[in-house]
Coordinates of C-alpha atoms in Angstrom, one line a residue:
Chain C
M15 CA 0.0 0.0 0.0
T16 CA 1.4 3.4 -1.0
A17 CA -1.1 5.8 0.5
D18 CA 0.6 8.9 1.8
L19 CA -1.0 9.3 5.3
D20 CA 0.1 12.9 5.5
R21 CA -2.3 13.9 2.8
L22 CA -5.0 11.3 3.4
T23 CA -8.4 12.8 3.9
I24 CA -11.6 10.8 4.7
H25 CA -12.9 11.2 1.2
E26 CA -9.5 10.1 -0.2
A27 CA -9.4 7.1 2.1
H28 CA -12.9 6.2 0.9
R29 CA -11.8 6.4 -2.7
L30 CA -8.8 4.1 -2.1
L31 CA -11.1 1.6 -0.3
R32 CA -13.8 1.8 -3.0
E33 CA -11.3 1.3 -5.8
K34 CA -9.6 -1.4 -3.7
T35 CA -6.3 0.4 -4.0
A36 CA -6.0 -0.1 -0.3
S37 CA -7.7 -2.2 2.3
S38 CA -9.0 -1.0 5.6
V39 CA -6.5 -3.3 7.4
E40 CA -3.7 -1.7 5.5
L41 CA -4.8 1.8 6.3
T42 CA -5.4 0.9 9.9
Q43 CA -2.0 -0.7 10.3
A44 CA -0.3 2.3 8.7
Y45 CA -2.1 4.7 11.1
L46 CA -1.3 2.5 14.1
E47 CA 2.4 2.4 13.1
R48 CA 2.4 6.2 12.7
I49 CA 0.7 6.6 16.1
H50 CA 3.3 4.5 17.8
T51 CA 6.1 6.4 16.2
L52 CA 4.7 9.9 17.0
E53 CA 3.0 9.4 20.3
P54 CA 6.0 9.4 22.6
K55 CA 6.4 13.1 21.5
L56 CA 2.9 14.3 20.7
K57 CA 0.8 12.4 23.3
A58 CA -2.5 12.9 21.5
F59 CA -4.0 9.6 22.6
V60 CA -5.0 8.4 26.1
T61 CA -5.9 4.9 24.8
V62 CA -4.9 3.3 21.4
T63 CA -7.2 0.4 20.6
D64 CA -4.9 -1.6 18.2
E65 CA -6.6 -5.0 18.4
A66 CA -10.2 -3.7 18.3
A67 CA -9.3 -1.3 15.4
L68 CA -7.8 -4.1 13.3
Q69 CA -10.9 -6.3 14.0
Q70 CA -13.2 -3.5 12.8
A71 CA -10.9 -3.0 9.8
R72 CA -11.2 -6.7 8.9
R73 CA -15.0 -6.5 9.2
A74 CA -15.0 -3.4 7.0
D75 CA -12.9 -5.2 4.3
E76 CA -15.4 -8.1 4.3
S77 CA -18.2 -5.6 3.9
I78 CA -16.4 -3.8 1.0
A79 CA -15.7 -7.2 -0.6
Q80 CA -19.5 -7.8 -0.6
G81 CA -20.0 -4.4 -2.3
K82 CA -21.3 -2.7 0.8
I83 CA -19.5 0.5 1.4
T84 CA -20.5 3.8 3.1
P85 CA -18.5 7.0 3.0
L86 CA -16.9 5.9 6.4
T87 CA -16.6 2.1 5.9
G88 CA -13.1 1.1 6.9
V89 CA -12.0 4.7 7.5
P90 CA -9.8 5.1 10.7
L91 CA -11.0 7.8 13.1
A92 CA -10.0 9.0 16.6
I93 CA -12.6 9.8 19.3
K94 CA -12.3 12.3 22.1
D95 CA -12.2 10.5 25.5
V96 CA -15.3 12.2 26.7
I97 CA -17.5 10.2 24.3
C98 CA -18.7 6.8 25.8
T99 CA -17.4 3.8 23.9
K100 CA -18.8 0.4 25.0
G101 CA -16.1 -1.8 26.4
V102 CA -13.3 0.8 25.8
R103 CA -12.4 2.9 28.8
T104 CA -13.5 6.5 28.7
T105 CA -11.5 8.6 31.1
C106 CA -12.3 12.3 30.4
S107 CA -8.6 12.6 31.1
S108 CA -9.5 12.5 34.8
R109 CA -8.3 10.3 37.7
M110 CA -11.9 10.1 38.6
L111 CA -12.7 8.0 35.5
E112 CA -9.3 6.5 34.9
N113 CA -10.7 2.9 34.9
F114 CA -14.2 3.6 33.8
V115 CA -15.5 1.3 31.1
P116 CA -18.8 2.4 29.7
P117 CA -21.5 -0.4 29.4
Y118 CA -23.0 1.4 26.4
D119 CA -22.1 3.4 23.3
A120 CA -22.8 7.1 22.8
T121 CA -25.4 7.7 20.0
V122 CA -22.6 9.1 17.8
M123 CA -20.6 5.9 18.3
E124 CA -23.6 3.7 17.4
K125 CA -23.9 5.8 14.2
L126 CA -20.2 5.5 13.3
N127 CA -20.2 1.8 14.0
A128 CA -23.3 1.3 11.9
L129 CA -21.5 3.0 9.0
G130 CA -18.5 0.7 9.4
A131 CA -15.9 3.3 10.6
V132 CA -12.8 2.1 12.4
M133 CA -11.8 3.6 15.8
L134 CA -8.1 3.9 16.4
G135 CA -8.3 5.1 20.0
K136 CA -9.4 7.8 22.5
T137 CA -7.8 11.2 22.5
N138 CA -6.5 13.3 25.3
M139 CA -8.3 16.4 26.5
D140 CA -8.6 18.9 29.3
E141 CA -10.1 17.1 32.3
F142 CA -13.9 16.8 31.8
A143 CA -13.4 19.2 28.8
M144 CA -12.6 22.1 31.1
G145 CA -9.7 24.1 29.6
S146 CA -8.2 25.7 26.5
S147 CA -4.8 24.0 26.2
T148 CA -5.1 20.3 27.1
E149 CA -2.7 21.1 30.0
N150 CA -5.5 20.2 32.4
S151 CA -5.4 16.5 31.5
A152 CA -4.7 14.5 34.6
F153 CA -2.4 12.2 32.5
F154 CA -0.1 14.3 30.3
V155 CA 0.1 17.4 28.1
T156 CA -0.5 17.0 24.4
R157 CA 1.9 18.9 22.2
N158 CA 1.2 21.1 19.1
P159 CA 2.7 19.4 16.1
W160 CA 3.6 22.8 14.6
D161 CA 5.8 23.5 17.6
V162 CA 6.0 20.9 20.4
A163 CA 6.9 23.6 23.0
R164 CA 3.4 25.0 22.4
V165 CA -0.1 23.9 23.4
P166 CA -2.5 22.4 20.8
G167 CA -5.4 24.3 22.3
G168 CA -8.3 22.6 24.1
S169 CA -10.2 21.0 25.3
S170 CA -10.2 18.7 22.3
G171 CA -6.4 19.1 21.9
G172 CA -5.8 15.4 21.3
S173 CA -8.4 15.1 18.6
A174 CA -7.0 18.2 16.8
V175 CA -3.4 16.9 17.0
A176 CA -4.4 13.4 15.9
V177 CA -5.7 15.0 12.7
A178 CA -3.0 17.6 12.2
A179 CA -0.2 15.0 12.6
A180 CA -2.1 12.5 10.4
E181 CA -2.5 10.0 13.2
C182 CA -6.1 9.4 11.9
A183 CA -8.2 10.4 8.9
G184 CA -10.6 12.4 11.0
S185 CA -11.8 12.7 14.6
L186 CA -14.6 13.8 16.9
G187 CA -14.3 16.4 19.6
S188 CA -16.8 18.2 21.8
D189 CA -17.3 21.9 22.1
T190 CA -18.8 23.7 25.2
G191 CA -17.1 27.1 24.7
G192 CA -14.7 26.6 21.8
S193 CA -13.2 23.2 22.5
I194 CA -13.5 22.0 18.9
R195 CA -12.8 25.3 17.1
Q196 CA -10.0 26.7 19.2
P197 CA -7.8 23.6 19.0
A198 CA -8.7 23.2 15.3
G199 CA -7.5 26.8 14.7
F200 CA -4.3 26.2 16.8
C201 CA -3.5 23.0 14.8
S202 CA -4.5 24.3 11.3
V203 CA -7.3 21.8 10.7
V204 CA -11.1 22.2 10.2
G205 CA -13.4 22.0 13.3
L206 CA -17.1 22.5 13.4
K207 CA -19.4 23.0 16.4
P208 CA -22.9 22.2 15.3
T209 CA -26.1 24.0 16.3
Y210 CA -27.2 23.0 19.8
G211 CA -29.5 20.1 19.3
R212 CA -28.2 19.0 15.9
V213 CA -26.1 16.1 17.3
S214 CA -27.2 13.9 20.1
R215 CA -25.5 14.3 23.4
Y216 CA -26.5 10.8 24.6
G217 CA -23.3 9.2 25.9
L218 CA -21.3 12.4 25.9
V219 CA -20.1 12.8 29.5
A220 CA -21.8 16.0 30.6
F221 CA -19.9 19.2 31.3
A222 CA -22.4 22.0 30.8
S223 CA -25.6 20.5 29.3
S224 CA -27.1 23.7 27.7
L225 CA -23.8 24.4 25.9
D226 CA -22.2 21.0 25.0
Q227 CA -22.1 19.7 21.4
I228 CA -20.2 16.9 19.6
G229 CA -18.6 17.8 16.3
P230 CA -16.0 16.8 13.6
I231 CA -12.4 17.8 13.4
T232 CA -11.0 17.0 9.9
H233 CA -8.3 17.7 7.3
D234 CA -10.6 19.6 5.1
V235 CA -14.1 21.0 4.7
T236 CA -15.4 18.1 2.5
D237 CA -14.4 15.6 5.3
C238 CA -16.2 17.9 7.8
A239 CA -19.4 17.6 5.8
I240 CA -19.1 13.8 5.6
L241 CA -18.6 13.4 9.3
L242 CA -21.4 15.8 10.1
N243 CA -23.7 13.8 7.9
A244 CA -22.7 10.7 9.9
I245 CA -23.4 12.1 13.4
S246 CA -26.3 14.5 13.0
G247 CA -30.0 13.8 13.6
Y248 CA -32.7 13.5 16.1
D249 CA -32.3 11.1 19.0
P250 CA -35.2 10.4 21.4
R251 CA -32.6 9.6 24.1
D252 CA -31.5 13.3 24.2
S253 CA -34.4 15.5 25.1
T254 CA -32.6 18.6 23.7
S255 CA -32.1 16.9 20.4
V256 CA -34.0 18.8 17.7
P257 CA -36.2 16.9 15.2
E258 CA -35.0 18.9 12.2
P259 CA -34.4 17.0 9.0
V260 CA -30.7 16.4 8.2
P261 CA -29.7 17.5 4.7
D262 CA -26.8 15.9 2.8
Y263 CA -24.1 18.4 3.9
T264 CA -21.8 17.4 1.1
R265 CA -24.3 19.0 -1.4
A266 CA -23.5 22.4 0.2
L267 CA -19.9 22.2 -1.0
K268 CA -20.1 24.6 -3.9
P269 CA -17.3 27.1 -4.3
D270 CA -19.7 30.0 -4.9
I271 CA -20.3 32.7 -2.4
K272 CA -21.0 35.6 -4.8
G273 CA -23.4 38.1 -3.3
M274 CA -23.4 36.5 0.2
K275 CA -23.5 39.0 2.9
L276 CA -21.0 38.5 5.6
G277 CA -20.8 40.5 8.8
V278 CA -17.5 41.4 10.5
P279 CA -18.3 42.0 14.1
K280 CA -15.9 44.8 15.3
E281 CA -16.1 43.6 19.0
Y282 CA -14.1 40.5 17.9
Y283 CA -11.2 42.5 16.6
V284 CA -10.2 44.5 19.6
E285 CA -7.9 44.5 22.6
G286 CA -5.7 41.5 23.4
M287 CA -5.6 40.4 19.7
Q288 CA -2.1 39.7 18.4
P289 CA -1.2 42.1 15.6
A290 CA 0.1 39.1 13.5
V291 CA -3.3 37.4 13.9
A292 CA -5.1 40.7 12.8
E293 CA -2.9 40.8 9.7
V294 CA -3.8 37.2 8.8
M295 CA -7.5 38.0 9.3
K296 CA -7.2 41.1 7.1
T297 CA -5.9 39.0 4.2
A298 CA -8.5 36.3 4.8
L299 CA -11.4 38.8 4.7
K300 CA -9.9 40.3 1.5
R301 CA -9.9 36.9 -0.1
L302 CA -13.6 36.4 0.8
E303 CA -14.3 39.7 -0.8
E304 CA -12.4 38.7 -4.0
L305 CA -14.6 35.6 -4.1
G306 CA -17.6 37.9 -4.4
A307 CA -18.9 38.0 -0.8
I308 CA -20.1 41.4 0.5
L309 CA -18.4 42.2 3.8
E310 CA -19.7 44.8 6.2
E311 CA -18.7 45.8 9.7
V312 CA -21.4 45.0 12.2
S313 CA -21.7 45.5 16.0
L314 CA -22.7 43.0 18.7
P315 CA -22.3 45.4 21.6
H316 CA -22.8 42.9 24.4
T317 CA -19.9 40.6 23.2
P318 CA -17.6 41.9 26.0
Y319 CA -20.0 40.4 28.6
A320 CA -19.9 36.9 27.0
L321 CA -16.9 35.8 29.0
A322 CA -18.6 36.5 32.3
V323 CA -21.9 35.0 31.2
Y324 CA -20.1 31.8 30.1
Y325 CA -17.9 31.4 33.2
I326 CA -21.0 31.7 35.4
I327 CA -23.3 29.5 33.4
A328 CA -20.9 26.7 32.4
P329 CA -19.4 26.2 35.9
S330 CA -23.0 26.3 37.4
E331 CA -24.1 23.5 35.1
A332 CA -20.9 21.7 35.7
S333 CA -21.3 21.8 39.5
A334 CA -24.6 20.1 39.1
N335 CA -23.5 17.6 36.5
L336 CA -20.3 16.6 38.3
A337 CA -22.2 16.0 41.6
R338 CA -22.6 12.4 40.3
Y339 CA -19.0 11.6 41.1
D340 CA -19.4 10.3 44.6
G341 CA -17.2 7.2 44.5
V342 CA -20.1 4.9 44.9
K343 CA -21.4 3.7 41.5
Y344 CA -18.3 4.0 39.3
G345 CA -15.0 5.8 39.1
Y346 CA -12.4 6.6 41.6
S347 CA -13.2 6.1 45.3
Y348 CA -11.3 7.2 48.3
P349 CA -11.7 4.6 51.1
G350 CA -12.6 7.0 54.0
E351 CA -13.8 6.1 57.5
S352 CA -17.2 7.6 57.1
M353 CA -19.6 8.3 54.2
W354 CA -18.9 12.0 54.1
E355 CA -15.2 11.6 54.4
S356 CA -15.2 9.1 51.6
M357 CA -17.2 11.4 49.4
E358 CA -15.3 14.6 50.1
K359 CA -11.9 13.0 49.7
T360 CA -13.0 11.1 46.6
R361 CA -13.9 14.5 45.0
G362 CA -11.0 16.4 46.6
T363 CA -8.3 14.0 45.3
G364 CA -10.1 12.6 42.2
F365 CA -10.7 15.9 40.5
G366 CA -7.9 18.2 39.2
A367 CA -7.4 21.8 40.1
E368 CA -9.4 23.4 37.2
V369 CA -12.3 21.0 37.7
K370 CA -12.5 21.9 41.4
R371 CA -12.2 25.6 40.6
R372 CA -15.2 25.4 38.3
I373 CA -17.3 23.3 40.7
M374 CA -16.6 25.8 43.4
L375 CA -17.4 28.8 41.2
G376 CA -20.6 27.2 40.0
T377 CA -21.6 26.1 43.5
Y378 CA -21.1 29.7 44.7
A379 CA -23.1 31.2 41.8
L380 CA -26.0 28.9 42.6
S381 CA -25.9 29.1 46.3
A382 CA -28.5 30.7 48.5
G383 CA -28.3 34.5 48.5
Y384 CA -26.1 34.6 45.3
Y385 CA -28.3 32.9 42.8
D386 CA -30.1 36.0 41.6
A387 CA -27.1 38.2 41.4
W388 CA -24.9 35.8 39.5
Y389 CA -26.7 32.8 37.9
L390 CA -30.0 34.5 37.0
K391 CA -28.2 37.7 35.9
A392 CA -26.0 35.7 33.6
Q393 CA -29.0 33.9 32.1
K394 CA -30.6 37.3 31.4
V395 CA -27.5 38.7 29.7
R396 CA -27.5 35.4 27.8
T397 CA -30.9 36.4 26.3
I398 CA -29.5 39.7 25.3
I399 CA -26.5 38.1 23.5
R400 CA -28.9 35.7 21.7
R401 CA -31.1 38.6 20.6
E402 CA -28.2 40.5 19.2
F403 CA -27.2 37.5 17.1
D404 CA -30.8 37.1 15.9
E405 CA -31.0 40.7 14.9
V406 CA -27.7 40.6 12.9
F407 CA -28.7 37.3 11.2
S408 CA -31.8 39.0 9.8
R409 CA -29.4 41.0 7.7
Y410 CA -26.4 38.7 7.2
D411 CA -25.8 35.2 6.0
A412 CA -22.9 34.6 8.4
L413 CA -20.3 36.4 10.6
V414 CA -16.5 36.1 10.2
T415 CA -14.1 36.4 13.1
P416 CA -10.8 35.0 14.2
T417 CA -11.1 31.7 16.0
S418 CA -8.7 32.8 18.7
P419 CA -7.1 36.2 19.5
T420 CA -3.6 34.7 19.6
V421 CA -1.5 32.0 18.0
P422 CA -0.9 28.8 20.1
F423 CA 0.8 29.9 23.3
R424 CA 3.7 28.2 25.1
I425 CA 3.1 25.2 27.4
G426 CA 2.9 26.6 31.0
E427 CA 2.4 30.2 29.8
K428 CA -1.1 30.6 31.2
T429 CA -1.5 27.8 33.8
A430 CA -1.0 30.1 36.8
D431 CA -3.6 32.7 35.7
P432 CA -7.1 31.2 35.1
L433 CA -8.5 34.5 33.7
A434 CA -5.7 34.7 31.1
M435 CA -6.5 31.1 30.1
Y436 CA -10.2 31.8 29.9
L437 CA -9.6 34.8 27.6
S438 CA -8.2 32.6 24.9
D439 CA -11.8 31.5 24.2
V440 CA -13.2 35.0 23.9
C441 CA -14.1 34.6 20.2
T442 CA -15.8 31.2 20.5
L443 CA -17.8 31.4 23.8
P444 CA -20.6 33.6 22.5
V445 CA -21.5 31.0 19.8
N446 CA -22.2 28.4 22.5
I447 CA -24.1 30.9 24.7
A448 CA -26.5 31.5 21.7
G449 CA -26.5 27.8 20.6
L450 CA -25.2 28.7 17.1
P451 CA -23.1 26.7 14.7
G452 CA -19.5 27.7 14.1
I453 CA -16.7 26.4 12.0
S454 CA -12.9 27.1 12.2
V455 CA -10.9 26.8 9.0
P456 CA -7.2 27.3 8.5
A457 CA -6.6 30.9 7.5
G458 CA -2.8 31.1 7.4
F459 CA 0.2 31.5 9.6
A460 CA 1.5 34.1 11.9
E461 CA 5.2 33.8 12.9
G462 CA 5.0 30.2 11.5
L463 CA 2.1 29.3 13.8
P464 CA -1.5 28.5 12.7
V465 CA -4.3 31.0 12.7
G466 CA -7.9 29.9 12.4
M467 CA -10.9 31.8 10.9
Q468 CA -14.2 31.3 12.5
I469 CA -17.5 31.5 10.5
I470 CA -20.7 31.8 12.6
G471 CA -24.2 31.2 11.4
K472 CA -27.8 31.2 12.6
P473 CA -29.2 28.0 14.1
F474 CA -29.2 25.1 11.6
S475 CA -27.3 27.0 8.9
E476 CA -24.4 24.5 8.8
E477 CA -24.8 24.3 5.0
T478 CA -24.1 28.0 4.7
L479 CA -21.0 27.7 6.9
L480 CA -19.7 24.7 5.0
R481 CA -20.3 26.5 1.7
I482 CA -18.4 29.6 2.7
A483 CA -15.6 27.5 4.3
F484 CA -15.4 25.3 1.2
A485 CA -15.2 28.3 -1.1
Y486 CA -12.4 29.8 1.0
E487 CA -10.6 26.5 1.2
Q488 CA -10.7 26.1 -2.6
A489 CA -9.2 29.6 -3.0
T490 CA -6.4 29.0 -0.5
D491 CA -3.8 26.4 0.2
W492 CA -3.6 26.6 3.9
H493 CA -5.2 23.2 4.6
R494 CA -2.5 21.6 2.4
N495 CA 0.3 22.8 4.7
K496 CA 1.2 20.0 7.1
P497 CA 3.5 20.2 10.1
A498 CA 7.1 19.1 9.3
L499 CA 7.3 17.2 12.6
K500 CA 11.0 17.9 12.8
G501 CA 12.8 15.8 15.3
I502 CA 9.8 13.7 16.1
Chain B
M10 CA -15.3 41.1 45.7
K11 CA -13.1 39.2 48.2
L12 CA -13.9 35.6 49.3
S13 CA -12.6 34.7 52.8
R14 CA -11.2 31.4 53.8
E15 CA -14.4 30.7 55.6
E16 CA -16.5 31.4 52.5
V17 CA -14.3 29.1 50.5
L18 CA -14.7 26.4 53.1
H19 CA -18.5 26.9 53.1
I20 CA -18.6 26.5 49.3
A21 CA -16.4 23.4 49.5
R22 CA -18.7 21.9 52.0
L23 CA -21.7 22.6 49.8
C24 CA -20.1 20.7 46.9
R25 CA -18.5 18.1 49.1
V26 CA -14.9 18.7 48.0
A27 CA -12.2 18.2 50.5
L28 CA -9.5 20.9 50.2
T29 CA -6.0 21.2 51.6
D30 CA -5.0 24.4 53.5
E31 CA -2.9 25.4 50.5
E32 CA -5.9 24.9 48.1
I33 CA -8.2 27.0 50.3
D34 CA -5.8 30.0 50.1
R35 CA -5.2 29.5 46.4
Y36 CA -8.9 29.3 45.5
A37 CA -9.8 32.2 47.8
G38 CA -7.4 34.4 45.7
Q39 CA -8.4 32.9 42.3
L40 CA -12.1 32.9 42.8
S41 CA -12.0 36.4 44.2
K42 CA -10.2 37.6 41.1
L43 CA -12.6 35.9 38.8
L44 CA -15.7 37.2 40.6
E45 CA -14.3 40.7 40.5
H46 CA -14.0 40.4 36.8
F47 CA -17.5 39.0 36.4
Q48 CA -18.9 42.0 38.3
V49 CA -19.1 43.7 34.8
L50 CA -22.4 41.9 34.4
Q51 CA -24.0 44.3 36.9
Q52 CA -23.5 47.1 34.4
V53 CA -25.9 45.4 32.0
D54 CA -29.5 46.6 32.1
T55 CA -31.6 43.4 32.3
E56 CA -34.9 45.1 33.4
G57 CA -37.7 43.0 31.8
V58 CA -35.4 40.6 30.1
P59 CA -36.3 36.9 30.6
P60 CA -33.6 34.4 31.4
T61 CA -32.4 31.9 28.9
A62 CA -31.8 28.4 30.3
Q63 CA -31.2 26.7 26.9
S64 CA -31.1 27.7 23.3
V65 CA -33.6 25.3 21.6
S66 CA -37.2 26.2 21.6
L67 CA -38.4 22.7 22.6
L68 CA -40.6 22.6 25.6
N69 CA -41.9 19.7 27.7
V70 CA -40.5 16.9 25.6
M71 CA -42.6 13.8 26.3
R72 CA -42.4 10.2 25.3
D73 CA -44.5 7.1 25.7
D74 CA -43.8 5.1 28.8
V75 CA -42.6 1.9 27.1
V76 CA -40.5 -0.8 28.7
M77 CA -37.1 -0.9 27.1
P78 CA -34.1 -3.3 27.8
S79 CA -31.9 -2.1 30.7
L80 CA -28.2 -2.3 30.8
P81 CA -26.9 -5.8 31.9
R82 CA -26.5 -5.8 35.7
E83 CA -23.0 -7.3 35.6
D84 CA -21.8 -4.6 33.1
V85 CA -23.0 -1.8 35.4
L86 CA -21.7 -3.3 38.6
A87 CA -18.3 -4.0 36.9
N88 CA -17.5 -0.3 37.5
A89 CA -18.5 -0.3 41.1
P90 CA -15.6 0.5 43.5
R91 CA -17.2 -1.7 46.2
R92 CA -20.0 -4.2 45.7
E93 CA -21.7 -6.9 47.6
D94 CA -23.8 -9.4 45.6
D95 CA -25.9 -7.3 43.3
Y96 CA -25.6 -4.1 45.4
F97 CA -23.3 -1.1 45.5
R98 CA -21.6 -1.1 48.9
V99 CA -21.4 2.2 50.7
R100 CA -20.3 3.4 54.1
A101 CA -22.9 3.7 56.8
V102 CA -25.3 6.6 56.0
L103 CA -26.8 6.7 59.5
E104 CA -24.4 6.8 62.4

């Protein structure tokens, strides 16, 4: 088999399999070899499932031999370790779930399995998806393949690195405040956070239930549409899943955005933004204009309040969701003398520093005497932020912003200052607050490091986002640049 | 906005998280700084604005009460830190 994994997209892998130029076993073995070569340095995976992957690959090859092939049959993927996989440990990169083996599959895994996809393993993340750098993993830090001294972003850092370093054909992440888009931007790959309710959350370990969504991280926009097709749709097991029909997203991939109206929200281009990132964005916006889009500056005046809204609402929901980790039914358990000692020490020693910080913050915001001033107030400002988006989307097809105000920062640079870390999600948080879809596409490089461009749309406008992203991608070469992986 | 050690301990007790002395001091400082920043929300006029709990417009999602297969008991108990027969074993709740 001569497939060049570096350039292998999902749709290209599918073509090789369909034309029988390569078998799934060959592709899977090639990826596993590459994983074992690169992992000592990159550390994108928590668990590599060699045997199970090869078994799935053999089954895929049998299916293909019988003429049964879907766009994902035999295609090797990586899955963020926050998505439950039956019989394969699902850790959330936490000591609390280090040995947890889910007795069931998440809905997205049932869908991928039914399509014959191959799972190579589970990827590293910030513990319980809380973080922006993957430094909050209880196990190890994942490295950015463009510069191993820098973070890959987070919380889906492992899934983004696995794609960027070609350790898989594509991956799934989850996004509560930017956790797919920000690492996709930092690693120069494509990442999409679907509309809230588009993809079932059943089997996604809960962080903040009104904000969480699962989404694809891929080499290009075409792959993004293929994976989104696979995981979208109504699920009666998730009461927030929306019974909207799922279009074929690959049909949206037309490189034509002439006359489309794109808003450029000025609040996303202000203080704290690196000048080099601003330069890259300027060029990217110009390219969209050259493609025939009409760009206009717009204002979303309450954007500066999104950070506070998010960091009250998300920790509040987290404090309730994470109350289930009591050391009784599953997970880590501290053998204390009494029930309360067992529970408090289980939680005190089983959770890492950031998770405890957010549980405490959320508990405070929800506690008697503070609920109205913090939690309720944040929920009201959330309404205002949503309304501002609604109003702007009555006039524009989509909004274009940077994915992150900076290039990937150095490992350790922001760990001592939670607020500085939180600010790296300032461009992505408002999208979750309003439940909107957002995509990050490679937009170039600043000082040799990746910059992502974010496109935001109204609810269930994924087709519009994919179309703009595809047109931009076809007009640029950024997604073809691959990290050199020097010295790895 | 300044959280005292006592307030941090109170919150920790509410969420049942045991903290070391060093953690109490660190969280007092960090949470105070965060809450101080979040004070900006008080500048926003929210008079008459309803709260948003979630962003989809679905309300009262109901389903028929149909018996479905449950997870296999052994698979579920396999994750239990302590078990006895078919039960989760816990420390005495009543003392």
